[in-house]
Coordinates of C-alpha atoms in Angstrom, one line a residue:
Chain A
X363 CA 73.8 101.9 86.3
X364 CA 75.1 102.5 90.1
X365 CA 77.6 105.2 91.1
X366 CA 81.3 103.7 91.4
X367 CA 81.3 104.4 94.9
X368 CA 78.3 102.2 96.0
X369 CA 80.1 99.2 95.5
X370 CA 83.0 100.3 97.8
X371 CA 79.8 101.4 101.0
X372 CA 78.1 98.2 99.7
X373 CA 81.1 96.3 100.4
X374 CA 81.7 98.3 104.0
X375 CA 78.1 97.9 105.7
X376 CA 78.2 94.2 104.9
X377 CA 81.7 94.1 106.2
X378 CA 80.6 96.0 109.4
X379 CA 77.3 94.6 109.5
X380 CA 77.7 93.0 113.1
X381 CA 78.0 96.3 114.9
X382 CA 74.6 98.4 115.5
X383 CA 76.1 101.0 115.5
X384 CA 77.6 100.6 111.8
X385 CA 75.0 102.1 110.0
X386 CA 75.0 105.2 112.2
X387 CA 76.6 108.3 110.2
X388 CA 77.4 112.2 111.8
X389 CA 75.7 114.8 109.6
X390 CA 77.5 118.2 109.1
X391 CA 75.3 121.2 108.5
X392 CA 75.5 125.3 108.9
X393 CA 73.9 126.9 111.2
X394 CA 71.8 130.4 110.8
X395 CA 74.1 131.9 112.1
X396 CA 77.6 130.4 110.3
X397 CA 78.8 128.4 112.2
X398 CA 78.6 124.4 111.8
X399 CA 76.9 121.7 113.4
X400 CA 76.9 117.8 113.4
X401 CA 75.1 114.7 114.4
X402 CA 74.6 110.9 114.4
X403 CA 71.9 109.7 112.0
X404 CA 70.6 106.4 111.1
X405 CA 71.4 105.4 107.2
X406 CA 68.1 103.9 106.5
X407 CA 69.1 102.4 102.8
X408 CA 69.1 104.0 99.7
X409 CA 66.2 105.7 98.3
X410 CA 64.6 103.1 96.0
X411 CA 67.5 101.6 93.2
X412 CA 69.2 105.7 93.4
X413 CA 72.2 106.6 94.6
X414 CA 70.5 108.6 96.7
X415 CA 70.6 107.6 100.9
X416 CA 68.4 108.2 103.1
X417 CA 67.6 108.7 107.2
X418 CA 64.6 109.9 109.1
X419 CA 64.8 113.3 111.1
X420 CA 62.4 115.2 113.1
X421 CA 60.6 118.8 111.3
X422 CA 61.1 120.4 114.7
X423 CA 65.0 120.2 115.1
X424 CA 67.2 123.0 114.0
X425 CA 68.7 121.4 111.5
X426 CA 65.5 121.6 109.2
X427 CA 65.9 125.3 109.7
X428 CA 69.7 124.8 108.7
X429 CA 68.5 123.2 105.6
X430 CA 66.1 125.9 104.5
X431 CA 69.0 128.1 105.0
X432 CA 71.6 126.0 103.3
X433 CA 70.9 122.6 102.0
X434 CA 74.5 121.5 101.5
X435 CA 75.9 119.0 103.9
X436 CA 77.9 116.2 104.2
X437 CA 78.5 112.8 105.8
X438 CA 81.0 111.6 107.6
X439 CA 80.6 107.3 108.1
X440 CA 83.2 105.2 109.9
X441 CA 83.3 101.7 109.9
X442 CA 85.1 101.0 112.8
X443 CA 86.1 97.2 111.7
X444 CA 87.3 97.7 108.4
X445 CA 89.0 101.3 109.5
X446 CA 87.1 103.0 106.5
X447 CA 85.7 106.6 105.9
X448 CA 83.5 107.7 103.5
X449 CA 82.8 111.8 103.5
X450 CA 79.3 111.8 101.2
X451 CA 78.9 115.6 100.3
X452 CA 75.4 116.8 98.9
X453 CA 72.3 118.9 98.2
X454 CA 69.5 117.0 100.7
X455 CA 66.0 117.3 100.3
X456 CA 63.5 117.1 103.4
X457 CA 60.0 115.2 102.6
X458 CA 57.4 116.1 104.7
X459 CA 54.1 115.5 104.8
X460 CA 53.3 118.5 102.7
X461 CA 56.1 117.8 99.7
X462 CA 55.0 118.4 96.6
X463 CA 55.8 115.1 95.2
X464 CA 53.6 112.5 95.4
X465 CA 56.3 109.4 94.7
X466 CA 58.3 111.1 97.2
X467 CA 55.4 111.6 99.9
X468 CA 54.5 108.2 99.1
X469 CA 57.9 106.8 100.1
X470 CA 57.9 109.0 103.4
X471 CA 55.0 106.7 104.8
X472 CA 56.6 103.4 103.2
X473 CA 59.4 104.6 105.7
X474 CA 57.3 105.5 108.4
X475 CA 55.7 102.1 108.4
X476 CA 58.8 100.0 108.5
X477 CA 59.7 101.8 111.2
X478 CA 59.8 100.4 115.0
X479 CA 57.7 101.4 117.9
X480 CA 60.1 102.6 119.4
X481 CA 61.2 104.7 116.9
X482 CA 58.1 106.0 116.0
X483 CA 57.4 106.7 119.8
X484 CA 60.4 109.0 119.6
X485 CA 58.4 111.8 116.7
X486 CA 55.5 112.0 119.2
X487 CA 57.7 113.3 122.3
X488 CA 57.9 116.7 123.1
X489 CA 60.0 119.3 120.6
X490 CA 63.6 117.4 121.3
X491 CA 66.4 119.7 122.6
X492 CA 63.3 122.3 124.5
X493 CA 63.8 122.5 128.3
X494 CA 62.5 119.3 129.9
X495 CA 59.1 118.2 129.5
X496 CA 57.7 118.0 133.4
X497 CA 54.4 116.1 132.6
X498 CA 56.1 112.5 131.7
X499 CA 52.5 111.4 130.9
X500 CA 53.6 113.6 127.4
X501 CA 55.9 111.2 126.7
X502 CA 53.0 108.7 126.7
X503 CA 51.0 109.6 123.4
X504 CA 49.4 107.2 121.4
X505 CA 50.9 106.6 118.5
X506 CA 49.2 106.8 115.3
X507 CA 49.4 104.3 112.5
X508 CA 49.8 107.3 109.8
X509 CA 53.3 108.5 109.9
X510 CA 52.9 112.0 112.2
X511 CA 53.6 115.7 110.9
X512 CA 57.5 115.6 112.8
X513 CA 58.2 112.9 110.8
X514 CA 60.4 113.5 107.6
X515 CA 62.1 111.8 105.4
X516 CA 65.2 112.9 104.1
X517 CA 67.6 112.3 100.8
X518 CA 71.0 112.9 100.2
X519 CA 72.2 113.3 96.7
X520 CA 76.0 113.1 96.8
X521 CA 78.3 115.5 95.2
X522 CA 81.0 114.1 96.2
X523 CA 83.0 111.1 97.6
X524 CA 86.3 110.9 99.6
X525 CA 87.3 107.7 100.6
X526 CA 89.8 106.7 103.0
X527 CA 91.2 103.9 104.0
X528 CA 94.7 104.5 106.1
X529 CA 97.4 104.0 106.0
X530 CA 97.6 103.5 102.1
X531 CA 94.1 104.4 100.3
X532 CA 92.6 107.4 99.1
X533 CA 90.4 108.1 96.2
X534 CA 87.4 110.5 95.5
X535 CA 84.7 110.7 93.1
X536 CA 83.1 113.3 91.6
X537 CA 79.7 114.0 89.9
X538 CA 79.2 116.1 86.3
X539 CA 77.1 117.8 86.0
X540 CA 77.7 118.9 89.5
X541 CA 74.5 120.2 91.7
X542 CA 73.8 123.2 92.3
X543 CA 71.6 125.1 94.6
X544 CA 68.3 125.3 92.7
X545 CA 69.1 123.7 90.0
X546 CA 66.5 121.4 89.4
X547 CA 67.8 120.7 85.8
X548 CA 71.8 119.7 86.9
X549 CA 70.5 117.5 89.5
X550 CA 68.7 115.1 87.4
X551 CA 70.1 115.1 84.3
X552 CA 72.6 111.2 84.0
X553 CA 75.2 111.8 86.5
X554 CA 78.6 110.9 85.6
X555 CA 81.1 110.0 88.1
X556 CA 85.3 111.1 88.0
X557 CA 87.5 109.5 90.1
X558 CA 90.7 110.6 90.9
X559 CA 93.4 109.0 93.2
X560 CA 94.7 110.9 96.3
X561 CA 97.6 110.5 98.4
X562 CA 95.8 109.0 102.1
Chain B
X819 CA 87.7 123.5 138.5
X820 CA 86.9 121.0 135.5
X821 CA 83.8 121.9 133.4
X822 CA 80.4 120.2 134.5
X823 CA 80.4 118.3 131.2
X824 CA 84.0 116.6 132.0
X825 CA 82.9 114.5 134.7
X826 CA 80.2 112.9 131.9
X827 CA 82.8 112.9 129.6
X828 CA 85.7 111.0 131.3
X829 CA 83.2 108.5 132.1
X830 CA 82.4 107.5 128.9
X831 CA 85.7 107.2 127.6
X832 CA 86.4 105.0 130.3
X833 CA 83.3 102.7 129.8
X834 CA 84.2 102.5 126.5
X835 CA 88.2 102.1 126.1
X836 CA 88.0 98.3 125.3
X837 CA 87.2 99.7 121.6
X838 CA 90.1 100.8 120.0
X839 CA 88.2 103.9 118.2
X840 CA 86.3 105.1 121.3
X841 CA 89.2 108.4 120.8
X842 CA 87.5 108.8 117.3
X843 CA 85.4 111.5 117.3
X844 CA 84.0 113.9 114.2
X845 CA 84.9 117.5 113.3
X846 CA 82.7 119.6 111.7
X847 CA 84.2 123.0 110.3
X848 CA 82.3 125.4 107.4
X849 CA 84.4 125.3 104.2
X850 CA 85.7 128.6 102.4
X851 CA 82.8 128.7 100.0
X852 CA 79.9 128.3 103.3
X853 CA 79.6 124.3 102.8
X854 CA 79.9 122.4 104.8
X855 CA 83.0 119.5 105.7
X856 CA 83.0 117.0 108.7
X857 CA 86.0 114.2 109.1
X858 CA 87.1 111.7 112.0
X859 CA 90.1 113.0 114.5
X860 CA 91.3 111.7 117.2
X861 CA 90.8 112.8 120.7
X862 CA 94.7 113.0 122.2
X863 CA 93.8 113.9 125.8
X864 CA 93.3 117.5 127.2
X865 CA 95.4 120.2 127.2
X866 CA 97.1 120.3 130.7
X867 CA 94.5 119.9 133.4
X868 CA 92.1 122.8 131.3
X869 CA 88.5 122.1 129.5
X870 CA 90.8 122.6 126.2
X871 CA 90.4 119.3 124.2
X872 CA 92.9 118.8 122.0
X873 CA 93.5 116.6 118.5
X874 CA 96.6 116.5 116.4
X875 CA 96.1 118.0 112.6
X876 CA 98.1 118.5 109.5
X877 CA 98.8 122.2 108.5
X878 CA 98.1 121.1 104.6
X879 CA 95.1 120.0 104.9
X880 CA 91.6 122.0 104.1
X881 CA 90.3 122.3 107.7
X882 CA 93.1 124.5 108.4
X883 CA 92.7 127.4 105.5
X884 CA 88.9 126.6 106.9
X885 CA 89.6 127.6 110.5
X886 CA 91.0 130.7 109.5
X887 CA 88.1 131.9 107.6
X888 CA 85.7 130.7 110.7
X889 CA 87.6 129.6 113.7
X890 CA 84.9 127.8 115.1
X891 CA 83.8 124.3 115.0
X892 CA 81.6 121.4 116.4
X893 CA 82.4 117.5 117.3
X894 CA 80.2 115.1 117.8
X895 CA 81.5 112.4 119.9
X896 CA 79.5 109.0 120.0
X897 CA 80.7 106.3 122.0
X898 CA 78.9 102.9 120.6
X899 CA 79.0 101.0 124.0
X900 CA 77.2 103.3 126.5
X901 CA 75.1 104.8 123.1
X902 CA 75.9 108.3 124.1
X903 CA 76.8 111.2 122.0
X904 CA 78.7 114.1 122.8
X905 CA 77.6 117.4 120.4
X906 CA 81.1 120.3 121.9
X907 CA 81.3 123.1 119.8
X908 CA 83.4 125.7 120.6
X909 CA 86.5 127.9 118.7
X910 CA 90.2 126.2 117.4
X911 CA 93.5 127.2 117.9
X912 CA 95.7 125.7 115.9
X913 CA 98.9 126.1 117.0
X914 CA 102.0 125.6 114.6
X915 CA 105.8 125.5 114.8
X916 CA 105.1 129.7 114.7
X917 CA 102.2 129.6 117.5
X918 CA 103.4 133.4 119.1
X919 CA 102.8 131.6 122.9
X920 CA 105.9 129.4 124.1
X921 CA 103.9 127.3 126.1
X922 CA 102.1 126.0 124.1
X923 CA 104.9 125.7 121.1
X924 CA 106.4 123.3 123.8
X925 CA 103.3 121.5 124.1
X926 CA 103.3 120.9 120.1
X927 CA 106.6 119.4 120.9
X928 CA 105.8 117.4 123.9
X929 CA 102.7 116.0 121.2
X930 CA 105.0 115.3 118.7
X931 CA 107.3 113.3 121.2
X932 CA 104.4 111.4 122.4
X933 CA 103.5 110.3 118.9
X934 CA 103.9 107.2 117.3
X935 CA 106.0 106.0 114.2
X936 CA 103.2 105.3 112.1
X937 CA 101.6 108.8 113.0
X938 CA 104.4 110.5 112.3
X939 CA 105.3 109.1 109.0
X940 CA 101.9 109.9 108.0
X941 CA 102.8 114.0 108.0
X942 CA 106.1 113.7 106.3
X943 CA 104.0 112.6 103.2
X944 CA 103.0 113.9 100.1
X945 CA 100.3 116.5 100.4
X946 CA 96.8 114.4 102.1
X947 CA 94.4 115.1 99.8
X948 CA 96.5 115.8 96.4
X949 CA 96.7 113.9 93.7
X950 CA 98.5 110.3 94.1
X951 CA 102.1 110.9 94.3
X952 CA 103.5 108.4 91.4
X953 CA 107.2 108.1 93.1
X954 CA 106.8 105.4 96.0
X955 CA 109.7 106.7 97.7
X956 CA 108.0 109.9 98.6
X957 CA 106.2 107.7 101.2
X958 CA 109.9 106.5 103.0
X959 CA 111.5 109.5 104.1
X960 CA 113.0 110.1 106.8
X961 CA 111.3 111.3 109.9
X962 CA 113.2 113.5 112.1
X963 CA 113.0 113.6 115.4
X964 CA 111.3 116.7 115.9
X965 CA 107.7 118.1 115.1
X966 CA 107.8 118.6 111.6
X967 CA 106.5 122.3 110.1
X968 CA 102.9 120.2 108.8
X969 CA 102.1 119.0 112.3
X970 CA 99.9 121.1 114.5
X971 CA 98.4 120.9 117.5
X972 CA 94.9 121.8 117.8
X973 CA 93.1 122.9 121.0
X974 CA 89.2 123.0 121.4
X975 CA 87.7 126.0 123.4
X976 CA 84.2 124.3 124.2
X977 CA 81.5 126.8 124.1
X978 CA 78.6 124.4 124.8
X979 CA 78.1 120.9 125.1
X980 CA 75.0 118.7 124.4
X981 CA 74.8 115.5 126.2
X982 CA 72.2 112.3 124.9
X983 CA 71.6 109.1 126.3
X984 CA 68.9 108.1 124.0
X985 CA 66.0 106.8 125.2
X986 CA 65.3 109.0 127.9
X987 CA 68.2 111.4 128.9
X988 CA 69.3 114.7 127.2
X989 CA 71.3 117.2 128.8
X990 CA 73.1 120.9 127.9
X991 CA 75.8 123.1 129.4
X992 CA 76.6 126.6 128.0
X993 CA 79.6 128.2 129.0
X994 CA 79.3 132.1 130.3
X995 CA 80.9 134.0 129.2
X996 CA 80.7 133.3 125.9
X997 CA 83.2 132.7 123.2
X998 CA 83.0 134.5 120.8
X999 CA 85.8 135.3 117.5
X1000 CA 88.8 137.2 118.8
X1001 CA 87.4 138.2 121.8
X1002 CA 90.8 136.7 123.9
X1003 CA 89.2 138.4 127.3
X1004 CA 85.6 135.8 127.3
X1005 CA 88.2 133.2 127.0
X1006 CA 90.5 133.7 129.3
X1007 CA 87.8 134.6 132.2
X1008 CA 87.1 132.4 134.2
X1009 CA 84.1 129.9 132.8
X1010 CA 80.8 129.4 134.2
X1011 CA 78.5 126.9 133.2
X1012 CA 75.0 126.6 133.0
X1013 CA 73.3 122.8 132.9
X1014 CA 69.9 122.4 131.4
X1015 CA 67.9 119.3 131.0
X1016 CA 65.9 118.9 127.9
X1017 CA 64.2 116.5 125.9
X1018 CA 65.5 113.6 124.6

């Protein structure tokens, strides 16, 4: 059964779908030096019919090393037209070409097949955030049919969801059992969600 | 002299000013348990003619304890119409009613005077994020003229600014000397900024 916060999220996505950037979320992680980092990522739907949200990343970006160090992240998703904010905290799983699970490797290949030309090209460019490559030809490499090694599918397994609609509404859902780092059994146990009304 | 990234930021603010939410930024901090947190805050202009950005917060929210623990934060500011992203990392200073510096206490009072009725009322409500107060009368307290104790002005002293305009443009500015935690001399030394062109 879908987590109770999903109906809120799906409703918000629908109410804001006329905005191209309604699928843009801000992903916070912790740097290896203990300072926070945050950047925009694009929601790419849920994984199958699960509660896990997905986005893509380039395995050469610093967030990948950050997630190996601390796999917990928080997403802030603000919907401008309906003025709703979701804060989704949970554990991230990075599915690269060598990921052990065959079904998830397949999901990564399917994700690549579904991406557009511009997004694909970006994954073949010189490393994002590195000093500017002088040879402009490096930005014109041919894009192969299959997923390139730099392409990763990221799964977000939510542990808590905080929903705010100012001025009057705020609630929070917490998952039981809690997802702890490295505790695969807890992550795979059937989730129950406790809802609590909060002050806005 | 204004930091070189400020002209970019001012231009973006101007290009997106028709959007009510163009002043909304996502603030990432680190929780006391080491996990990341991120939420939307509202840009309230720069502090005087300095490079420091400001926003308001309620001293009763968890981010205040998080900042006492780790005063480094990162802002992600995405401008939907111009499709520009700024990531602004730096040290935060929370100016509450007991802040030692008189000029900053005055700036806090001035900020309160400049806020609207709705924002002011929010600071008198029961603690945001706490279990829902059943007594609705608690949300109707009279709002005093002077700043309430829960109202804090937050200064963001940037250490680095990363600017992206996809598909082609990315650059980064780093401040020298670096701002280190608790190093007041470095924070007060005249800043110079190094600009570097990066791969998008």
